[in-house]
């Protein structure tokens, strides 16, 4: 059984060290917050201006002026702070964020990330925009990507070389998909673990670049 | 030892007549082809009355500098629908279908730049910095045509300051000098944009008296504000209303 979206998010939560400061990208990465244990003291930064973001509000407590980077209503945790965008990107670009979890359109075997535009003539042909992704990719301590292993059309999203416009080069250290967890290392994609009942051959077939297996104990 | 004297002339509001009687009065002089920064992250922290007021003015060919240029037909999307924008400098399009449509048709020229670079270019303009080197965007289309230089063995690209003729921003509280406080994530780009425009026009939810904001609690000093208009009511639409069930 491949991982569901929730299971990908849950697996990703294991990447977050207690006490670390993390930024969770729009979409699937946002779900990771649901699997963080309060006692671990993980601090979530949202690039629109929150350090110490809390969960979604209780019904009736939503405030349209308290949102995350995906423009969803959120809360601010005790000890949280609000600030302007220049301060936010001082945190991000300045290397003060330990880990960023982002979505992807494509990840290459050398750790290149493409996640902001599908050029006209390729697939859906739509430019979502860069937002904070390039700054997060340039400044965060570690970049983990969450994505489906293949597009809805069955094309691989883990590729030898990205064909979509890049967000950054050589920044992705780990990819968690519905089929597997993979590291991006010196030998390209290195299999860390398969989703339950998914075989190495299934992962290999769905990956658009050579897969190294057996580096892990 | 002589005691310091209280001098009325030292009050920052003396001679400053920043408070405007109406939105239209606040927007006087905005011209065709102007470069206008507008604060807000999506629909959060939008100067709603000033945005609507610019459409009423009938100006056109505007260059809009704003993170999203509206969403869901609201906020700055009304400028796009009115056809008064020629160029947009933004960071994210997302679900803003008005911008997708006008970008595809070529009606509007759209420059999409990284958000940290966007705000730092604005900060630089306000701070008298002509340009700066940043690692963001190296090895991507963002670096095309730009100077690349290595610092500590890492390549950086040269980015230039971004100025505007006007900044339209929303504050939570203002005093007559234009000292501002913002509310939660409505702050975003607004205080930075206020520093980078020739004329900054503030729409404030609350107008208080001089001295009512403790000096230590001022988020943006009034030196950056030229005009103020008090607008107590706002729509503040939800973009994505999320709740938890526990």
Coordinates of C-alpha atoms in Angstrom, one line a residue:
Chain A
X1 CA 0.0 0.0 0.0
X2 CA 1.5 3.4 -1.0
X3 CA 1.6 6.1 1.6
X4 CA -1.5 8.3 1.7
X5 CA -1.1 12.1 1.9
X6 CA -1.5 11.9 5.7
X7 CA 1.1 9.1 5.9
X8 CA 3.6 11.1 3.9
X9 CA 3.1 14.0 6.3
X10 CA 3.4 11.7 9.3
X11 CA 6.6 10.1 7.9
X12 CA 7.9 13.7 7.3
X13 CA 7.3 14.6 10.9
X14 CA 10.1 12.1 11.9
X15 CA 12.6 14.3 10.1
X16 CA 12.0 17.2 12.5
X17 CA 14.3 17.3 15.5
X18 CA 12.8 18.4 18.9
X19 CA 13.3 22.1 19.5
X20 CA 14.1 22.9 15.8
X21 CA 12.7 25.8 13.8
X22 CA 10.9 24.7 10.6
X23 CA 9.1 26.2 7.7
X24 CA 6.4 24.1 6.0
X25 CA 5.5 24.9 2.4
X26 CA 2.1 25.3 0.9
X27 CA -0.1 22.1 0.3
X28 CA 1.1 18.7 1.5
X29 CA 3.9 20.0 3.8
X30 CA 1.3 22.0 5.7
X31 CA -0.2 18.7 7.0
X32 CA 3.1 17.8 8.8
X33 CA 2.1 20.2 11.6
X34 CA -0.7 17.8 12.6
X35 CA 1.9 15.1 13.5
X36 CA 4.2 17.2 15.8
X37 CA 4.1 16.3 19.5
X38 CA 3.7 19.5 21.6
X39 CA 6.3 18.3 24.0
X40 CA 8.9 18.3 21.2
X41 CA 8.8 22.1 21.2
X42 CA 9.1 22.5 17.4
X43 CA 8.7 26.1 16.3
X44 CA 7.0 26.7 13.0
X45 CA 7.9 29.8 11.0
X46 CA 5.5 31.1 8.4
X47 CA 7.1 33.5 5.9
X48 CA 4.2 35.9 5.9
X49 CA 5.2 36.9 9.4
X50 CA 4.8 34.4 12.2
X51 CA 7.4 32.6 14.3
X52 CA 5.5 30.1 16.5
X53 CA 2.5 29.2 14.4
X54 CA -0.2 27.2 16.1
X55 CA -2.9 24.9 14.7
X56 CA -6.0 25.8 12.7
X57 CA -8.4 27.8 14.9
X58 CA -11.5 26.4 16.6
X59 CA -14.7 27.2 14.7
X60 CA -15.8 30.7 15.6
X61 CA -12.2 31.8 16.3
X62 CA -11.1 32.3 12.8
X63 CA -9.4 35.6 12.1
X64 CA -8.8 36.6 8.4
X65 CA -5.8 38.7 9.6
X66 CA -4.1 35.6 11.1
X67 CA -3.1 33.4 8.2
X68 CA -0.3 31.1 7.1
X69 CA 1.7 31.4 3.8
X70 CA -1.1 29.4 2.1
X71 CA -3.6 32.1 3.2
X72 CA -5.3 29.6 5.5
X73 CA -6.6 30.8 8.8
X74 CA -4.2 29.7 11.6
X75 CA -3.5 30.6 15.3
X76 CA -0.4 31.9 17.0
X77 CA 1.1 29.7 19.7
X78 CA 2.1 30.9 23.1
X79 CA 5.5 32.6 22.8
X80 CA 4.8 33.3 19.1
X81 CA 5.6 36.6 17.4
X82 CA 4.5 38.6 14.4
X83 CA 6.8 40.7 12.2
X84 CA 7.2 42.2 8.7
X85 CA 8.4 40.4 5.6
X86 CA 11.9 41.9 5.7
X87 CA 12.4 40.4 9.2
X88 CA 10.9 37.1 8.0
X89 CA 13.4 36.7 5.2
X90 CA 16.2 37.8 7.5
X91 CA 15.3 34.6 9.4
X92 CA 15.0 32.6 6.2
X93 CA 17.9 33.7 4.0
X94 CA 20.1 34.4 7.0
X95 CA 20.3 30.7 7.9
X96 CA 18.1 30.8 11.0
X97 CA 15.6 28.1 9.9
X98 CA 16.8 24.6 10.6
X99 CA 14.6 22.7 8.2
X100 CA 12.2 23.5 5.3
X101 CA 9.7 21.0 3.9
X102 CA 8.5 21.9 0.4
X103 CA 6.4 20.4 -2.3
X104 CA 7.9 19.7 -5.8
X105 CA 7.0 19.4 -9.4
X106 CA 10.4 17.7 -10.1
X107 CA 13.5 16.8 -8.2
X108 CA 16.7 15.8 -9.9
X109 CA 19.2 13.1 -9.0
X110 CA 21.6 16.0 -8.1
X111 CA 19.2 17.6 -5.7
X112 CA 17.9 20.3 -8.0
X113 CA 14.3 21.4 -7.2
X114 CA 11.6 22.7 -9.6
X115 CA 8.4 23.7 -7.9
X116 CA 7.1 27.0 -9.2
X117 CA 6.2 26.7 -12.9
X118 CA 5.1 24.2 -15.5
X119 CA 6.1 25.7 -18.9
X120 CA 3.4 26.1 -21.6
X121 CA 3.5 23.0 -23.8
X122 CA 4.6 20.7 -20.9
X123 CA 1.7 19.2 -19.0
X124 CA -0.7 21.6 -17.5
X125 CA 1.3 24.7 -18.5
X126 CA 0.8 26.9 -15.4
X127 CA 3.0 29.3 -13.4
X128 CA 2.1 29.3 -9.7
X129 CA 4.9 31.6 -8.8
X130 CA 8.0 31.6 -6.7
X131 CA 6.8 32.9 -3.4
X132 CA 9.3 32.2 -0.6
X133 CA 10.6 28.9 -2.1
X134 CA 13.8 30.2 -3.6
X135 CA 14.8 32.0 -0.5
X136 CA 13.9 29.0 1.7
X137 CA 15.9 26.8 -0.6
X138 CA 18.9 29.2 -0.5
X139 CA 18.9 29.8 3.2
X140 CA 17.5 26.8 5.1
X141 CA 19.7 24.3 6.9
X142 CA 18.1 21.3 5.3
X143 CA 15.5 20.8 2.5
X144 CA 13.1 17.8 2.6
X145 CA 10.6 17.4 -0.3
X146 CA 7.2 15.8 -0.1
X147 CA 5.6 14.8 -3.4
X148 CA 3.8 12.1 -5.2
X149 CA 6.3 9.9 -6.9
X150 CA 4.7 10.4 -10.3
X151 CA 2.4 12.9 -11.9
X152 CA -1.3 12.1 -12.4
X153 CA -0.4 11.2 -16.0
X154 CA 2.2 8.7 -14.7
X155 CA 5.3 10.7 -15.6
X156 CA 8.2 10.5 -13.0
X157 CA 8.7 13.5 -10.8
X158 CA 12.1 12.2 -9.7
X159 CA 14.2 12.7 -12.8
X160 CA 17.8 12.7 -14.0
X161 CA 17.5 16.4 -14.9
X162 CA 14.7 18.8 -14.3
X163 CA 12.9 20.0 -17.4
X164 CA 10.8 22.7 -15.5
X165 CA 12.3 26.0 -14.4
X166 CA 14.4 25.5 -11.3
X167 CA 13.8 26.8 -7.8
X168 CA 17.4 26.0 -6.7
X169 CA 20.3 23.7 -7.6
X170 CA 21.6 20.9 -5.5
X171 CA 19.6 21.7 -2.4
X172 CA 17.3 18.7 -1.7
X173 CA 18.6 16.2 0.8
X174 CA 15.7 13.8 1.2
X175 CA 12.4 13.1 -0.8
X176 CA 9.4 11.4 0.8
X177 CA 6.8 10.2 -1.7
X178 CA 3.8 7.9 -1.7
X179 CA 6.1 5.0 -2.7
X180 CA 9.3 5.5 -0.8
X181 CA 11.8 7.6 1.2
X182 CA 14.9 8.5 -0.8
X183 CA 18.1 10.5 -0.1
X184 CA 19.8 12.5 -2.7
X185 CA 23.5 11.6 -2.3
X186 CA 26.7 11.3 -4.3
X187 CA 25.2 8.4 -6.3
X188 CA 21.9 10.2 -7.0
X189 CA 18.7 8.8 -5.6
X190 CA 19.5 6.4 -2.8
X191 CA 16.6 4.3 -1.4
X192 CA 16.1 4.6 2.3
X193 CA 12.8 2.7 2.7
X194 CA 9.8 1.6 0.7
X195 CA 6.2 2.3 1.7
X196 CA 4.5 -0.7 3.2
X197 CA 4.0 -3.5 0.6
X198 CA 5.8 -1.4 -2.1
X199 CA 8.7 -3.3 -3.8
X200 CA 12.1 -1.9 -4.8
X201 CA 11.2 -2.8 -8.4
X202 CA 8.0 -0.7 -8.2
X203 CA 10.0 2.3 -6.9
X204 CA 12.7 1.8 -9.5
X205 CA 10.1 1.7 -12.3
X206 CA 8.4 4.9 -11.1
X207 CA 11.7 6.8 -10.8
X208 CA 13.1 8.6 -13.8
X209 CA 16.7 8.2 -12.8
X210 CA 19.0 5.4 -11.6
X211 CA 18.2 4.2 -8.1
X212 CA 20.8 3.1 -5.6
X213 CA 19.6 0.4 -3.2
X214 CA 21.4 -1.1 -0.2
X215 CA 23.4 1.8 1.2
X216 CA 21.4 1.7 4.4
X217 CA 22.0 -1.0 7.0
Chain B
X1 CA 21.5 72.5 36.6
X2 CA 18.8 73.6 34.3
X3 CA 15.9 71.3 33.7
X4 CA 15.1 70.2 30.2
X5 CA 12.1 72.3 28.9
X6 CA 9.1 70.9 27.3
X7 CA 9.0 72.6 23.9
X8 CA 5.8 72.4 21.9
X9 CA 7.8 72.9 18.7
X10 CA 9.6 69.6 19.4
X11 CA 6.3 67.6 19.0
X12 CA 6.6 65.6 15.8
X13 CA 3.0 66.6 14.7
X14 CA 3.7 70.3 14.6
X15 CA 3.2 71.5 11.1
X16 CA 2.3 68.0 9.8
X17 CA -1.1 67.9 8.3
X18 CA -1.2 64.3 7.3
X19 CA -4.8 63.4 8.1
X20 CA -7.0 63.5 5.0
X21 CA -10.7 64.1 5.0
X22 CA -11.5 61.3 2.6
X23 CA -10.0 58.5 0.5
X24 CA -10.3 60.6 -2.6
X25 CA -8.5 63.4 -0.9
X26 CA -5.8 61.0 0.2
X27 CA -5.3 59.7 -3.4
X28 CA -5.1 63.1 -5.1
X29 CA -2.3 63.4 -7.6
X30 CA -2.0 59.7 -8.4
X31 CA -1.2 59.7 -12.1
X32 CA -1.3 57.5 -15.2
X33 CA 1.7 55.3 -15.4
X34 CA 2.5 55.6 -11.7
X35 CA 4.5 52.8 -9.9
X36 CA 2.4 51.9 -6.9
X37 CA 3.3 49.5 -4.1
X38 CA 0.4 48.0 -2.2
X39 CA 0.7 46.1 1.1
X40 CA -0.9 42.8 1.8
X41 CA -0.2 39.1 1.7
X42 CA -3.0 37.8 -0.5
X43 CA -6.1 39.5 0.8
X44 CA -4.7 39.9 4.3
X45 CA -3.7 43.4 5.3
X46 CA -5.1 45.1 2.1
X47 CA -5.8 48.8 2.1
X48 CA -9.3 48.0 0.8
X49 CA -10.7 51.6 0.6
X50 CA -7.5 53.0 -1.1
X51 CA -7.6 50.1 -3.6
X52 CA -11.2 50.9 -4.5
X53 CA -10.4 54.6 -4.6
X54 CA -7.7 54.2 -7.3
X55 CA -10.3 52.5 -9.6
X56 CA -12.6 55.5 -9.1
X57 CA -9.8 57.9 -10.0
X58 CA -9.7 56.6 -13.5
X59 CA -5.9 56.4 -13.7
X60 CA -4.4 53.7 -15.9
X61 CA -1.2 52.1 -17.2
X62 CA -0.2 51.5 -13.6
X63 CA 2.8 49.4 -12.5
X64 CA 1.6 47.4 -9.5
X65 CA 4.2 46.2 -7.0
X66 CA 2.5 43.7 -4.6
X67 CA 3.0 40.2 -3.5
X68 CA -0.1 38.6 -5.1
X69 CA -2.0 41.3 -7.0
X70 CA -5.3 40.1 -5.5
X71 CA -7.0 36.7 -5.4
X72 CA -10.5 35.2 -5.9
X73 CA -11.6 38.4 -7.7
X74 CA -11.0 40.5 -4.6
X75 CA -8.4 43.0 -3.4
X76 CA -6.1 44.1 -6.3
X77 CA -7.9 41.8 -8.7
X78 CA -10.4 44.7 -9.1
X79 CA -7.5 46.7 -10.7
X80 CA -6.9 43.9 -13.1
X81 CA -10.6 43.6 -13.9
X82 CA -10.8 47.4 -14.4
X83 CA -7.9 47.1 -16.9
X84 CA -5.8 49.8 -15.3
X85 CA -2.6 47.8 -14.8
X86 CA 0.1 47.5 -17.4
X87 CA 2.8 45.7 -15.4
X88 CA 2.8 43.6 -12.2
X89 CA 5.9 42.9 -10.1
X90 CA 4.9 40.2 -7.7
X91 CA 6.1 36.9 -6.2
X92 CA 3.1 34.5 -6.4
X93 CA 0.2 34.1 -8.7
X94 CA -1.4 30.9 -7.3
X95 CA -5.2 30.9 -7.6
X96 CA -5.4 34.5 -8.9
X97 CA -7.2 33.6 -12.1
X98 CA -7.5 37.3 -13.2
X99 CA -3.7 37.6 -13.2
X100 CA -3.3 34.2 -14.9
X101 CA -5.7 35.3 -17.7
X102 CA -4.1 38.7 -18.3
X103 CA -0.6 37.2 -18.1
X104 CA -1.5 34.6 -20.7
X105 CA -3.1 37.2 -23.0
X106 CA -0.2 39.6 -22.7
X107 CA -2.4 42.3 -21.4
X108 CA -0.3 42.6 -18.4
X109 CA 3.5 42.2 -18.2
X110 CA 4.3 40.1 -15.1
X111 CA 7.6 39.9 -13.3
X112 CA 7.6 37.1 -10.8
X113 CA 10.5 37.4 -8.3
X114 CA 11.5 35.6 -5.1
X115 CA 9.7 36.9 -2.1
X116 CA 12.8 37.6 0.0
X117 CA 14.4 39.4 -2.9
X118 CA 11.2 41.3 -3.5
X119 CA 11.1 42.7 0.1
X120 CA 14.8 43.2 0.3
X121 CA 14.8 45.3 -2.9
X122 CA 12.1 47.4 -1.4
X123 CA 13.9 47.6 1.9
X124 CA 17.1 48.7 0.0
X125 CA 15.2 51.4 -1.8
X126 CA 14.0 52.8 1.5
X127 CA 17.3 52.5 3.2
X128 CA 19.4 54.2 0.5
X129 CA 21.1 51.0 -0.7
X130 CA 21.4 50.9 -4.5
X131 CA 21.8 47.2 -4.9
X132 CA 22.9 44.1 -3.0
X133 CA 24.2 40.5 -3.6
X134 CA 21.9 37.6 -2.6
X135 CA 22.3 33.8 -2.9
X136 CA 18.6 33.5 -3.7
X137 CA 17.9 32.5 -7.3
X138 CA 21.5 31.5 -8.3
X139 CA 21.3 28.9 -11.1
X140 CA 17.7 29.8 -12.0
X141 CA 16.1 32.1 -14.5
X142 CA 16.0 34.8 -11.8
X143 CA 19.8 35.1 -12.3
X144 CA 19.5 35.7 -16.1
X145 CA 21.3 38.8 -17.2
X146 CA 22.5 39.7 -13.7
X147 CA 26.0 40.1 -12.3
X148 CA 27.1 37.0 -10.4
X149 CA 29.9 37.2 -7.8
X150 CA 31.3 34.8 -5.3
X151 CA 31.5 35.6 -1.6
X152 CA 33.0 33.1 0.8
X153 CA 33.1 30.7 -2.2
X154 CA 29.4 30.9 -2.8
X155 CA 27.9 32.6 -5.9
X156 CA 25.5 35.5 -5.3
X157 CA 23.5 37.6 -7.7
X158 CA 23.2 41.4 -7.8
X159 CA 19.7 42.8 -7.2
X160 CA 18.8 46.4 -7.5
X161 CA 16.6 48.6 -5.2
X162 CA 12.9 48.8 -6.0
X163 CA 11.3 52.3 -5.6
X164 CA 7.8 53.4 -6.2
X165 CA 5.9 56.7 -6.6
X166 CA 3.2 55.7 -4.1
X167 CA 2.8 53.1 -1.4
X168 CA -0.7 52.3 -0.3
X169 CA -0.8 50.5 3.0
X170 CA -3.1 49.5 5.8
X171 CA -2.4 50.0 9.5
X172 CA -4.3 49.0 12.6
X173 CA -3.6 52.2 14.6
X174 CA -2.1 55.5 13.6
X175 CA -1.5 58.8 15.4
X176 CA -1.6 62.2 13.7
X177 CA 2.2 62.1 13.0
X178 CA 1.7 58.8 11.2
X179 CA 3.3 56.5 13.8
X180 CA 1.8 53.1 13.0
X181 CA 1.0 49.9 14.6
X182 CA 0.0 46.8 12.6
X183 CA -2.1 43.8 13.5
X184 CA -0.9 40.2 13.4
X185 CA -0.1 38.9 9.8
X186 CA -1.7 42.0 8.3
X187 CA 1.7 43.7 8.7
X188 CA 3.7 41.8 6.0
X189 CA 5.2 44.1 3.4
X190 CA 3.5 47.3 4.5
X191 CA 6.1 48.9 6.8
X192 CA 8.8 48.2 4.3
X193 CA 6.9 49.6 1.4
X194 CA 6.2 52.7 3.4
X195 CA 9.9 53.5 3.4
X196 CA 10.4 53.0 -0.4
X197 CA 7.8 55.3 -2.0
X198 CA 7.9 59.0 -2.7
X199 CA 4.4 59.3 -1.1
X200 CA 3.1 56.8 1.4
X201 CA -0.7 56.8 1.9
X202 CA -2.0 54.9 5.0
X203 CA -5.5 53.6 5.5
X204 CA -5.9 53.0 9.3
X205 CA -8.5 51.1 11.2
X206 CA -8.1 53.3 14.2
X207 CA -6.9 56.9 14.6
X208 CA -5.5 57.8 18.1
X209 CA -4.1 60.9 19.6
X210 CA -0.5 62.0 19.7
X211 CA 1.3 60.2 22.5
X212 CA -1.3 57.5 22.8
X213 CA 1.1 55.0 21.3
X214 CA 4.0 54.3 23.6
X215 CA 7.2 55.2 21.8
X216 CA 8.5 51.7 22.3
X217 CA 5.4 50.2 20.7
X218 CA 5.6 52.1 17.4
X219 CA 6.1 49.6 14.6
X220 CA 6.8 52.2 11.9
X221 CA 7.9 55.7 12.8
X222 CA 5.7 58.5 11.2
X223 CA 8.6 59.9 9.1
X224 CA 7.7 57.4 6.4
X225 CA 4.1 58.5 6.2
X226 CA 2.8 61.4 4.1
X227 CA -0.9 61.0 4.2
X228 CA -3.4 59.2 6.6
X229 CA -7.0 58.4 6.1
X230 CA -9.2 56.8 8.8
X231 CA -11.3 53.9 7.5
X232 CA -12.9 52.1 10.4
X233 CA -14.8 49.4 8.4
X234 CA -13.2 46.7 6.4
X235 CA -14.4 43.5 4.6
X236 CA -11.3 41.4 5.5
X237 CA -12.4 38.5 3.4
X238 CA -11.3 34.9 4.3
X239 CA -9.2 33.3 1.5
X240 CA -9.1 29.8 2.9
X241 CA -11.1 29.5 6.1
X242 CA -9.7 26.5 8.0
X243 CA -10.9 25.2 11.4
X244 CA -9.9 22.2 13.6
X245 CA -12.3 19.8 15.1
X246 CA -11.3 18.9 18.6

